[in-house]
Amino acid sequence: MRGIGANDPCWCGSGRKYKKCHRDADAQGGGPRNAAAVRPGTVGPRRAVPAHIPRPGYADGGKVRPAPRLADPAERLARMRRACRAAAEVLAEGAARIQAGVTTDEIDRVVHEGYIARGGYPSTLGYHGFPKSLCTSVNEVILHGIPDSRPLAAGDIVNLDVTIYLDGFHGDCSATYPVGEIDPASARLLRVTKEAMLLGIEAVKPGRPISDIGRAIEAHATAHGYGVVKAFCGHGIGEDFHLDPQVLHYFDPRARTPIEEGMFFTVEPMLTAGSPEHLTWPDGWTAVTADGKRAAQFEHTLHVGRDGAEILTLGPDGRP
Ligand code: MF3
Ligand code: CO
Ligand code: CO
């Protein structure tokens, strides 16, 4: 522990006092040791987006404000299908670059170029001030990790969360990947988190309350002894990045909003090997598990059809 004092800043970079941050987790021996924890790296300069690419209203330092809604439902669906397919393609390109020794900033470069090659804008770039073109969340980072100079290491897990703004619509998807060989407990966390997302998607039925989704996800997580992060949820999406409804990943009987045909929303559960409580780094974005144990997330954007969900962000191979 390098003799860190109770009132010293925590080794994890959160900016909190050690006693208010990782001390208890360290004492339990369950959290990451100093050497293993993810630390903030250096965030590179903002990447440029060519002027011919249409940008959302917030792209140039503007506020996030609701965009006008396209009236024609068939046109909205066609454009959402295009944006979401592009997002899934870009995610696959980013994933193909994952390898020990590669920095998350290098993945940011690949993904940034992927959006632009398709005529799209990186939805996260400038969104409430977010500085990069995707989120990269490693090990105990739950979500909203900022790509930086940290090289991936064999045994890491990394979530890539890719969102493109194309033809006036946002398409949003993410997956968590192994870096090289990972331990069996991490492999199981990835498998169960993806299963939980798919079970949540299967629960999407017009007329049913939206709480059905969280109920299905939470049941699967609990059966495997995992936590479900409650502080972040899925969301409506379309002309704007984040819209109603909120999609909780746990069961809350108050979430009575009926699922309706024609809705677009994401399902993006985060499961944790230990406690689902989180802390936020001083960068204001990076959310890590408070106990330092690993977390995983998977995300799709859906369209609600007559019989249930159409996954709009299927991979280029047609699989979720
Ligand atoms: N893609 C994330 C989501 O699933 C949102 C990232 S917003 C950012 O909702 F600002 F953090 F990039
Ligand atoms: Co996302
Ligand atoms: Co999302």
mmCIF file of C-alpha atoms and ligand atoms in Angstrom:
data_model
loop_
_atom_site.group_PDB
_atom_site.id
_atom_site.type_symbol
_atom_site.label_atom_id
_atom_site.label_comp_id
_atom_site.label_asym_id
_atom_site.label_seq_id
_atom_site.Cartn_x
_atom_site.Cartn_y
_atom_site.Cartn_z
ATOM 1 C CA MET A 1 0.000 0.000 0.000
ATOM 2 C CA ARG A 2 3.061 2.270 -0.211
ATOM 3 C CA GLY A 3 2.252 3.772 3.188
ATOM 4 C CA ILE A 4 -0.692 5.806 1.962
ATOM 5 C CA GLY A 5 -2.287 7.816 4.789
ATOM 6 C CA ALA A 6 -6.002 8.019 5.566
ATOM 7 C CA ASN A 7 -6.148 11.675 4.510
ATOM 8 C CA ASP A 8 -3.915 11.331 1.431
ATOM 9 C CA PRO A 9 -5.551 11.424 -1.966
ATOM 10 C CA CYS A 10 -6.660 7.933 -2.974
ATOM 11 C CA TRP A 11 -4.338 6.036 -5.282
ATOM 12 C CA CYS A 12 -7.148 5.498 -7.793
ATOM 13 C CA GLY A 13 -7.084 9.134 -8.937
ATOM 14 C CA SER A 14 -10.616 9.928 -7.750
ATOM 15 C CA GLY A 15 -9.381 12.995 -5.900
ATOM 16 C CA ARG A 16 -11.089 11.784 -2.709
ATOM 17 C CA LYS A 17 -9.313 11.098 0.550
ATOM 18 C CA TYR A 18 -8.087 7.528 0.754
ATOM 19 C CA LYS A 19 -10.297 6.826 3.783
ATOM 20 C CA LYS A 20 -13.374 8.018 1.848
ATOM 21 C CA CYS A 21 -12.493 6.005 -1.227
ATOM 22 C CA HIS A 22 -10.625 2.697 -1.603
ATOM 23 C CA ARG A 23 -9.410 2.130 1.979
ATOM 24 C CA ASP A 24 -12.225 -0.207 2.980
ATOM 25 C CA ALA A 25 -12.034 -2.160 -0.254
ATOM 26 C CA ASP A 26 -8.274 -2.534 0.163
ATOM 27 C CA ALA A 27 -8.711 -3.680 3.762
ATOM 28 C CA GLN A 28 -11.128 -6.387 2.626
ATOM 29 C CA GLY A 29 -8.562 -7.511 0.141
ATOM 30 C CA GLY A 30 -11.245 -7.810 -2.533
ATOM 31 C CA GLY A 31 -10.511 -4.687 -4.511
ATOM 32 C CA PRO A 32 -7.698 -4.186 -6.969
ATOM 33 C CA ARG A 33 -4.223 -3.745 -5.569
ATOM 34 C CA ASN A 34 -2.460 -0.508 -6.395
ATOM 35 C CA ALA A 35 -0.701 -1.931 -9.368
ATOM 36 C CA ALA A 36 -3.823 -3.406 -10.937
ATOM 37 C CA ALA A 37 -6.238 -0.478 -10.688
ATOM 38 C CA VAL A 38 -7.085 1.510 -13.772
ATOM 39 C CA ARG A 39 -5.597 4.993 -13.459
ATOM 40 C CA PRO A 40 -6.357 8.040 -15.552
ATOM 41 C CA GLY A 41 -3.953 8.460 -18.485
ATOM 42 C CA THR A 42 -3.378 11.474 -20.688
ATOM 43 C CA VAL A 43 -6.307 12.533 -22.858
ATOM 44 C CA GLY A 44 -5.170 13.622 -26.310
ATOM 45 C CA PRO A 45 -6.391 16.665 -28.225
ATOM 46 C CA ARG A 46 -9.897 16.767 -29.640
ATOM 47 C CA ARG A 47 -10.111 15.078 -33.054
ATOM 48 C CA ALA A 48 -11.366 17.151 -35.959
ATOM 49 C CA VAL A 49 -14.541 16.370 -37.880
ATOM 50 C CA PRO A 50 -14.563 17.567 -41.520
ATOM 51 C CA ALA A 51 -16.874 20.500 -42.230
ATOM 52 C CA HIS A 52 -19.045 18.541 -44.692
ATOM 53 C CA ILE A 53 -20.281 16.205 -41.926
ATOM 54 C CA PRO A 54 -23.637 17.350 -40.448
ATOM 55 C CA ARG A 55 -23.281 18.007 -36.720
ATOM 56 C CA PRO A 56 -25.746 17.916 -33.842
ATOM 57 C CA GLY A 57 -26.544 21.259 -32.198
ATOM 58 C CA TYR A 58 -24.190 20.715 -29.239
ATOM 59 C CA ALA A 59 -21.139 19.843 -31.340
ATOM 60 C CA ASP A 60 -19.437 23.224 -31.197
ATOM 61 C CA GLY A 61 -19.767 24.039 -27.536
ATOM 62 C CA GLY A 62 -23.532 24.585 -27.786
ATOM 63 C CA LYS A 63 -26.052 23.371 -25.242
ATOM 64 C CA VAL A 64 -27.803 20.046 -25.610
ATOM 65 C CA ARG A 65 -31.320 21.026 -26.752
ATOM 66 C CA PRO A 66 -34.155 18.944 -28.195
ATOM 67 C CA ALA A 67 -34.027 18.730 -32.007
ATOM 68 C CA PRO A 68 -37.261 18.986 -34.000
ATOM 69 C CA ARG A 69 -38.875 15.612 -34.614
ATOM 70 C CA LEU A 70 -39.325 14.209 -38.089
ATOM 71 C CA ALA A 71 -43.054 13.635 -38.730
ATOM 72 C CA ASP A 72 -43.047 10.583 -41.015
ATOM 73 C CA PRO A 73 -42.753 7.337 -38.982
ATOM 74 C CA ALA A 74 -41.521 5.289 -41.967
ATOM 75 C CA GLU A 75 -38.783 7.835 -42.685
ATOM 76 C CA ARG A 76 -37.779 7.899 -39.016
ATOM 77 C CA LEU A 77 -37.492 4.108 -38.962
ATOM 78 C CA ALA A 78 -35.466 4.047 -42.186
ATOM 79 C CA ARG A 79 -33.040 6.635 -40.839
ATOM 80 C CA MET A 80 -32.731 4.932 -37.452
ATOM 81 C CA ARG A 81 -31.974 1.650 -39.214
ATOM 82 C CA ARG A 82 -29.170 3.345 -41.177
ATOM 83 C CA ALA A 83 -27.643 5.125 -38.175
ATOM 84 C CA CYS A 84 -27.800 1.998 -36.015
ATOM 85 C CA ARG A 85 -26.303 -0.259 -38.674
ATOM 86 C CA ALA A 86 -23.455 2.230 -39.098
ATOM 87 C CA ALA A 87 -22.902 2.313 -35.312
ATOM 88 C CA ALA A 88 -22.666 -1.484 -35.204
ATOM 89 C CA GLU A 89 -20.189 -1.500 -38.108
ATOM 90 C CA VAL A 90 -18.008 1.098 -36.407
ATOM 91 C CA LEU A 91 -18.140 -0.853 -33.128
ATOM 92 C CA ALA A 92 -16.880 -3.935 -34.991
ATOM 93 C CA GLU A 93 -14.021 -1.896 -36.490
ATOM 94 C CA GLY A 94 -13.029 -0.612 -33.053
ATOM 95 C CA ALA A 95 -13.242 -4.106 -31.569
ATOM 96 C CA ALA A 96 -10.971 -5.491 -34.297
ATOM 97 C CA ARG A 97 -8.223 -3.129 -33.070
ATOM 98 C CA ILE A 98 -8.349 -4.425 -29.465
ATOM 99 C CA GLN A 99 -5.030 -5.976 -28.545
ATOM 100 C CA ALA A 100 -2.605 -5.838 -25.634
ATOM 101 C CA GLY A 101 -0.370 -2.772 -26.015
ATOM 102 C CA VAL A 102 -2.907 -0.723 -27.990
ATOM 103 C CA THR A 103 -4.059 2.444 -26.211
ATOM 104 C CA THR A 104 -7.708 3.342 -25.826
ATOM 105 C CA ASP A 105 -6.837 6.572 -27.677
ATOM 106 C CA GLU A 106 -5.801 4.468 -30.700
ATOM 107 C CA ILE A 107 -9.233 2.786 -30.583
ATOM 108 C CA ASP A 108 -10.720 6.291 -30.452
ATOM 109 C CA ARG A 109 -8.830 7.134 -33.657
ATOM 110 C CA VAL A 110 -10.100 4.036 -35.473
ATOM 111 C CA VAL A 111 -13.690 4.630 -34.362
ATOM 112 C CA HIS A 112 -13.518 8.365 -35.146
ATOM 113 C CA GLU A 113 -12.417 7.577 -38.689
ATOM 114 C CA GLY A 114 -15.138 4.934 -38.962
ATOM 115 C CA TYR A 115 -17.876 7.477 -38.272
ATOM 116 C CA ILE A 116 -16.457 9.973 -40.715
ATOM 117 C CA ALA A 117 -16.026 7.382 -43.479
ATOM 118 C CA ARG A 118 -19.807 6.814 -43.226
ATOM 119 C CA GLY A 119 -20.651 10.530 -43.240
ATOM 120 C CA GLY A 120 -21.476 10.496 -39.527
ATOM 121 C CA TYR A 121 -20.513 12.590 -36.501
ATOM 122 C CA PRO A 122 -19.236 11.056 -33.216
ATOM 123 C CA SER A 123 -22.286 11.678 -30.985
ATOM 124 C CA THR A 124 -20.220 11.775 -27.789
ATOM 125 C CA LEU A 125 -17.791 14.446 -29.067
ATOM 126 C CA GLY A 126 -18.760 17.650 -27.262
ATOM 127 C CA TYR A 127 -21.849 16.053 -25.708
ATOM 128 C CA HIS A 128 -22.137 17.864 -22.350
ATOM 129 C CA GLY A 129 -18.419 18.498 -22.880
ATOM 130 C CA PHE A 130 -17.331 14.868 -23.373
ATOM 131 C CA PRO A 131 -13.933 15.120 -25.111
ATOM 132 C CA LYS A 132 -13.712 11.965 -27.260
ATOM 133 C CA SER A 133 -15.446 9.970 -29.997
ATOM 134 C CA LEU A 134 -16.444 6.937 -27.961
ATOM 135 C CA CYS A 135 -16.366 5.678 -24.380
ATOM 136 C CA THR A 136 -13.785 3.036 -23.416
ATOM 137 C CA SER A 137 -14.390 1.431 -20.020
ATOM 138 C CA VAL A 138 -11.698 -0.920 -18.708
ATOM 139 C CA ASN A 139 -12.031 -3.491 -15.871
ATOM 140 C CA GLU A 140 -13.636 -1.767 -12.859
ATOM 141 C CA VAL A 141 -14.736 1.188 -14.989
ATOM 142 C CA ILE A 142 -18.514 0.791 -15.308
ATOM 143 C CA LEU A 143 -19.095 3.265 -18.142
ATOM 144 C CA HIS A 144 -18.179 6.670 -19.629
ATOM 145 C CA GLY A 145 -14.431 5.982 -19.574
ATOM 146 C CA ILE A 146 -12.504 8.544 -21.646
ATOM 147 C CA PRO A 147 -10.065 7.135 -24.229
ATOM 148 C CA ASP A 148 -6.524 8.015 -23.167
ATOM 149 C CA SER A 149 -2.869 6.993 -23.271
ATOM 150 C CA ARG A 150 -3.341 3.795 -21.220
ATOM 151 C CA PRO A 151 -2.341 0.733 -23.219
ATOM 152 C CA LEU A 152 -4.662 -2.257 -22.927
ATOM 153 C CA ALA A 153 -3.072 -5.203 -21.130
ATOM 154 C CA ALA A 154 -3.647 -8.917 -21.573
ATOM 155 C CA GLY A 155 -6.303 -9.976 -19.065
ATOM 156 C CA ASP A 156 -8.202 -6.653 -19.217
ATOM 157 C CA ILE A 157 -11.817 -6.398 -20.231
ATOM 158 C CA VAL A 158 -12.846 -3.298 -22.183
ATOM 159 C CA ASN A 159 -16.238 -1.924 -23.138
ATOM 160 C CA LEU A 160 -16.436 0.131 -26.343
ATOM 161 C CA ASP A 161 -19.542 2.329 -26.458
ATOM 162 C CA VAL A 162 -20.050 3.721 -29.944
ATOM 163 C CA THR A 163 -22.671 6.295 -30.945
ATOM 164 C CA ILE A 164 -22.994 7.854 -34.409
ATOM 165 C CA TYR A 165 -25.096 10.812 -35.547
ATOM 166 C CA LEU A 166 -26.074 10.080 -39.133
ATOM 167 C CA ASP A 167 -28.869 11.527 -41.270
ATOM 168 C CA GLY A 168 -30.181 13.392 -38.233
ATOM 169 C CA PHE A 169 -30.449 10.314 -35.990
ATOM 170 C CA HIS A 170 -28.327 8.743 -33.257
ATOM 171 C CA GLY A 171 -27.492 5.013 -33.180
ATOM 172 C CA ASP A 172 -25.955 3.693 -29.936
ATOM 173 C CA CYS A 173 -24.410 0.312 -29.077
ATOM 174 C CA SER A 174 -21.698 -1.168 -26.919
ATOM 175 C CA ALA A 175 -20.054 -4.455 -26.013
ATOM 176 C CA THR A 176 -17.402 -5.605 -23.571
ATOM 177 C CA TYR A 177 -14.444 -7.554 -24.981
ATOM 178 C CA PRO A 178 -11.594 -9.593 -23.547
ATOM 179 C CA VAL A 179 -8.035 -8.388 -24.170
ATOM 180 C CA GLY A 180 -6.022 -11.509 -24.892
ATOM 181 C CA GLU A 181 -6.585 -14.274 -22.404
ATOM 182 C CA ILE A 182 -8.847 -13.374 -19.436
ATOM 183 C CA ASP A 183 -9.559 -15.161 -16.165
ATOM 184 C CA PRO A 184 -12.627 -17.447 -16.037
ATOM 185 C CA ALA A 185 -14.508 -15.185 -13.597
ATOM 186 C CA SER A 186 -14.254 -12.258 -16.033
ATOM 187 C CA ALA A 187 -15.297 -14.461 -18.967
ATOM 188 C CA ARG A 188 -18.389 -15.489 -17.007
ATOM 189 C CA LEU A 189 -19.195 -11.853 -16.172
ATOM 190 C CA LEU A 190 -19.099 -10.977 -19.892
ATOM 191 C CA ARG A 191 -21.262 -13.949 -20.856
ATOM 192 C CA VAL A 192 -23.909 -13.346 -18.181
ATOM 193 C CA THR A 193 -24.068 -9.585 -18.857
ATOM 194 C CA LYS A 194 -24.714 -10.197 -22.545
ATOM 195 C CA GLU A 195 -27.343 -12.824 -21.687
ATOM 196 C CA ALA A 196 -29.004 -10.350 -19.310
ATOM 197 C CA MET A 197 -29.188 -7.731 -22.077
ATOM 198 C CA LEU A 198 -30.729 -10.250 -24.487
ATOM 199 C CA LEU A 199 -33.276 -11.363 -21.869
ATOM 200 C CA GLY A 200 -34.190 -7.712 -21.310
ATOM 201 C CA ILE A 201 -34.646 -7.275 -25.067
ATOM 202 C CA GLU A 202 -36.837 -10.401 -25.259
ATOM 203 C CA ALA A 203 -39.082 -8.901 -22.574
ATOM 204 C CA VAL A 204 -39.932 -5.960 -24.888
ATOM 205 C CA LYS A 205 -43.617 -6.380 -25.847
ATOM 206 C CA PRO A 206 -46.015 -3.578 -26.825
ATOM 207 C CA GLY A 207 -48.584 -2.998 -24.085
ATOM 208 C CA ARG A 208 -46.382 -4.358 -21.297
ATOM 209 C CA PRO A 209 -44.960 -2.001 -18.653
ATOM 210 C CA ILE A 210 -41.358 -0.969 -19.246
ATOM 211 C CA SER A 211 -40.470 -2.474 -15.826
ATOM 212 C CA ASP A 212 -40.628 -5.924 -17.486
ATOM 213 C CA ILE A 213 -37.209 -5.226 -19.015
ATOM 214 C CA GLY A 214 -35.474 -4.537 -15.717
ATOM 215 C CA ARG A 215 -37.233 -7.434 -14.079
ATOM 216 C CA ALA A 216 -35.785 -9.887 -16.621
ATOM 217 C CA ILE A 217 -32.284 -8.396 -16.399
ATOM 218 C CA GLU A 218 -32.165 -8.275 -12.626
ATOM 219 C CA ALA A 219 -33.456 -11.851 -12.244
ATOM 220 C CA HIS A 220 -30.634 -13.174 -14.445
ATOM 221 C CA ALA A 221 -27.964 -11.079 -12.708
ATOM 222 C CA THR A 222 -29.132 -12.085 -9.249
ATOM 223 C CA ALA A 223 -29.268 -15.766 -10.170
ATOM 224 C CA HIS A 224 -25.544 -15.507 -10.991
ATOM 225 C CA GLY A 225 -24.624 -13.511 -7.888
ATOM 226 C CA TYR A 226 -23.947 -10.265 -9.782
ATOM 227 C CA GLY A 227 -24.977 -6.711 -8.964
ATOM 228 C CA VAL A 228 -26.996 -4.474 -11.310
ATOM 229 C CA VAL A 229 -25.896 -0.834 -11.515
ATOM 230 C CA LYS A 230 -28.913 1.360 -10.766
ATOM 231 C CA ALA A 231 -27.392 4.784 -11.235
ATOM 232 C CA PHE A 232 -27.360 4.657 -15.075
ATOM 233 C CA CYS A 233 -30.136 3.481 -17.348
ATOM 234 C CA GLY A 234 -31.156 2.880 -20.951
ATOM 235 C CA HIS A 235 -32.913 5.680 -22.782
ATOM 236 C CA GLY A 236 -35.117 6.724 -25.640
ATOM 237 C CA ILE A 237 -33.082 7.759 -28.689
ATOM 238 C CA GLY A 238 -33.687 9.250 -32.125
ATOM 239 C CA GLU A 239 -33.205 12.851 -33.261
ATOM 240 C CA ASP A 240 -31.673 13.343 -29.792
ATOM 241 C CA PHE A 241 -29.065 11.172 -28.044
ATOM 242 C CA HIS A 242 -30.949 10.745 -24.767
ATOM 243 C CA LEU A 243 -34.749 10.910 -24.584
ATOM 244 C CA ASP A 244 -37.590 9.470 -22.529
ATOM 245 C CA PRO A 245 -38.389 6.786 -21.612
ATOM 246 C CA GLN A 246 -35.831 5.796 -18.980
ATOM 247 C CA VAL A 247 -35.120 2.087 -19.215
ATOM 248 C CA LEU A 248 -34.216 0.769 -15.764
ATOM 249 C CA HIS A 249 -32.132 -2.400 -15.616
ATOM 250 C CA TYR A 250 -33.653 -3.529 -12.313
ATOM 251 C CA PHE A 251 -37.256 -4.055 -11.265
ATOM 252 C CA ASP A 252 -39.077 -0.969 -10.074
ATOM 253 C CA PRO A 253 -42.870 -1.389 -9.890
ATOM 254 C CA ARG A 254 -43.260 2.374 -10.410
ATOM 255 C CA ALA A 255 -41.874 2.078 -13.956
ATOM 256 C CA ARG A 256 -45.356 1.640 -15.401
ATOM 257 C CA THR A 257 -44.804 3.439 -18.732
ATOM 258 C CA PRO A 258 -46.295 1.126 -21.354
ATOM 259 C CA ILE A 259 -44.014 -0.081 -24.121
ATOM 260 C CA GLU A 260 -45.526 1.174 -27.397
ATOM 261 C CA GLU A 261 -45.103 0.155 -30.987
ATOM 262 C CA GLY A 262 -42.855 2.622 -32.816
ATOM 263 C CA MET A 263 -40.687 3.505 -29.809
ATOM 264 C CA PHE A 264 -36.885 3.621 -30.117
ATOM 265 C CA PHE A 265 -34.843 3.003 -26.991
ATOM 266 C CA THR A 266 -31.674 1.331 -25.725
ATOM 267 C CA VAL A 267 -31.198 -1.562 -23.316
ATOM 268 C CA GLU A 268 -27.715 -1.351 -21.781
ATOM 269 C CA PRO A 269 -27.326 -3.212 -18.482
ATOM 270 C CA MET A 270 -24.163 -2.929 -16.385
ATOM 271 C CA LEU A 271 -23.474 -5.925 -14.155
ATOM 272 C CA THR A 272 -20.850 -6.024 -11.406
ATOM 273 C CA ALA A 273 -18.860 -8.872 -9.896
ATOM 274 C CA GLY A 274 -19.228 -7.199 -6.481
ATOM 275 C CA SER A 275 -21.196 -4.195 -5.263
ATOM 276 C CA PRO A 276 -22.972 -2.063 -7.917
ATOM 277 C CA GLU A 277 -22.194 1.169 -6.044
ATOM 278 C CA HIS A 278 -20.009 3.589 -7.995
ATOM 279 C CA LEU A 279 -17.602 6.490 -7.626
ATOM 280 C CA THR A 280 -16.829 9.110 -10.267
ATOM 281 C CA TRP A 281 -13.295 10.190 -11.143
ATOM 282 C CA PRO A 282 -12.395 13.886 -10.951
ATOM 283 C CA ASP A 283 -12.778 14.043 -14.755
ATOM 284 C CA GLY A 284 -16.524 14.105 -14.034
ATOM 285 C CA TRP A 285 -17.232 11.169 -16.367
ATOM 286 C CA THR A 286 -15.426 7.936 -15.516
ATOM 287 C CA ALA A 287 -17.652 5.814 -13.248
ATOM 288 C CA VAL A 288 -15.856 3.005 -11.403
ATOM 289 C CA THR A 289 -17.137 0.389 -8.987
ATOM 290 C CA ALA A 290 -16.631 1.605 -5.423
ATOM 291 C CA ASP A 291 -15.179 -1.761 -4.409
ATOM 292 C CA GLY A 292 -12.803 -1.959 -7.385
ATOM 293 C CA LYS A 293 -14.281 -5.199 -8.708
ATOM 294 C CA ARG A 294 -14.981 -5.604 -12.403
ATOM 295 C CA ALA A 295 -18.062 -4.465 -14.317
ATOM 296 C CA ALA A 296 -19.361 -5.266 -17.806
ATOM 297 C CA GLN A 297 -21.932 -3.671 -20.101
ATOM 298 C CA PHE A 298 -23.656 -4.508 -23.379
ATOM 299 C CA GLU A 299 -26.000 -2.214 -25.317
ATOM 300 C CA HIS A 300 -28.322 -2.320 -28.300
ATOM 301 C CA THR A 301 -30.692 0.246 -29.793
ATOM 302 C CA LEU A 302 -34.160 -1.208 -30.458
ATOM 303 C CA HIS A 303 -37.281 -0.418 -32.419
ATOM 304 C CA VAL A 304 -40.526 -1.699 -30.940
ATOM 305 C CA GLY A 305 -42.504 -3.585 -33.597
ATOM 306 C CA ARG A 306 -45.924 -5.262 -33.347
ATOM 307 C CA ASP A 307 -44.541 -8.455 -31.797
ATOM 308 C CA GLY A 308 -41.542 -7.129 -29.908
ATOM 309 C CA ALA A 309 -38.113 -5.599 -30.342
ATOM 310 C CA GLU A 310 -36.217 -5.282 -33.592
ATOM 311 C CA ILE A 311 -32.510 -4.938 -32.712
ATOM 312 C CA LEU A 312 -31.259 -2.119 -34.943
ATOM 313 C CA THR A 313 -27.589 -2.438 -33.962
ATOM 314 C CA LEU A 314 -26.991 -6.058 -34.968
ATOM 315 C CA GLY A 315 -23.391 -6.691 -35.948
ATOM 316 C CA PRO A 316 -22.255 -6.802 -39.578
ATOM 317 C CA ASP A 317 -22.644 -10.610 -39.315
ATOM 318 C CA GLY A 318 -26.332 -10.116 -38.427
ATOM 319 C CA ARG A 319 -25.780 -11.284 -34.836
ATOM 320 C CA PRO A 320 -26.352 -9.413 -31.577
HETATM 321 N N1 MF3 B 1 -23.245 5.996 -25.303
HETATM 322 C C1 MF3 B 1 -23.588 6.289 -23.934
HETATM 323 C C2 MF3 B 1 -24.954 5.704 -23.706
HETATM 324 O O1 MF3 B 1 -25.103 4.558 -23.934
HETATM 325 C C3 MF3 B 1 -23.585 7.754 -23.648
HETATM 326 C C4 MF3 B 1 -22.259 8.367 -23.655
HETATM 327 S S1 MF3 B 1 -22.453 10.021 -23.395
HETATM 328 C C5 MF3 B 1 -20.891 10.557 -23.113
HETATM 329 O O2 MF3 B 1 -25.916 6.324 -23.379
HETATM 330 F F1 MF3 B 1 -20.991 11.823 -23.062
HETATM 331 F F2 MF3 B 1 -20.449 10.010 -22.042
HETATM 332 F F3 MF3 B 1 -20.106 10.194 -24.095
HETATM 333 CO CO CO B 2 -23.992 3.849 -25.527
HETATM 334 CO CO CO B 3 -27.056 4.420 -24.600
#
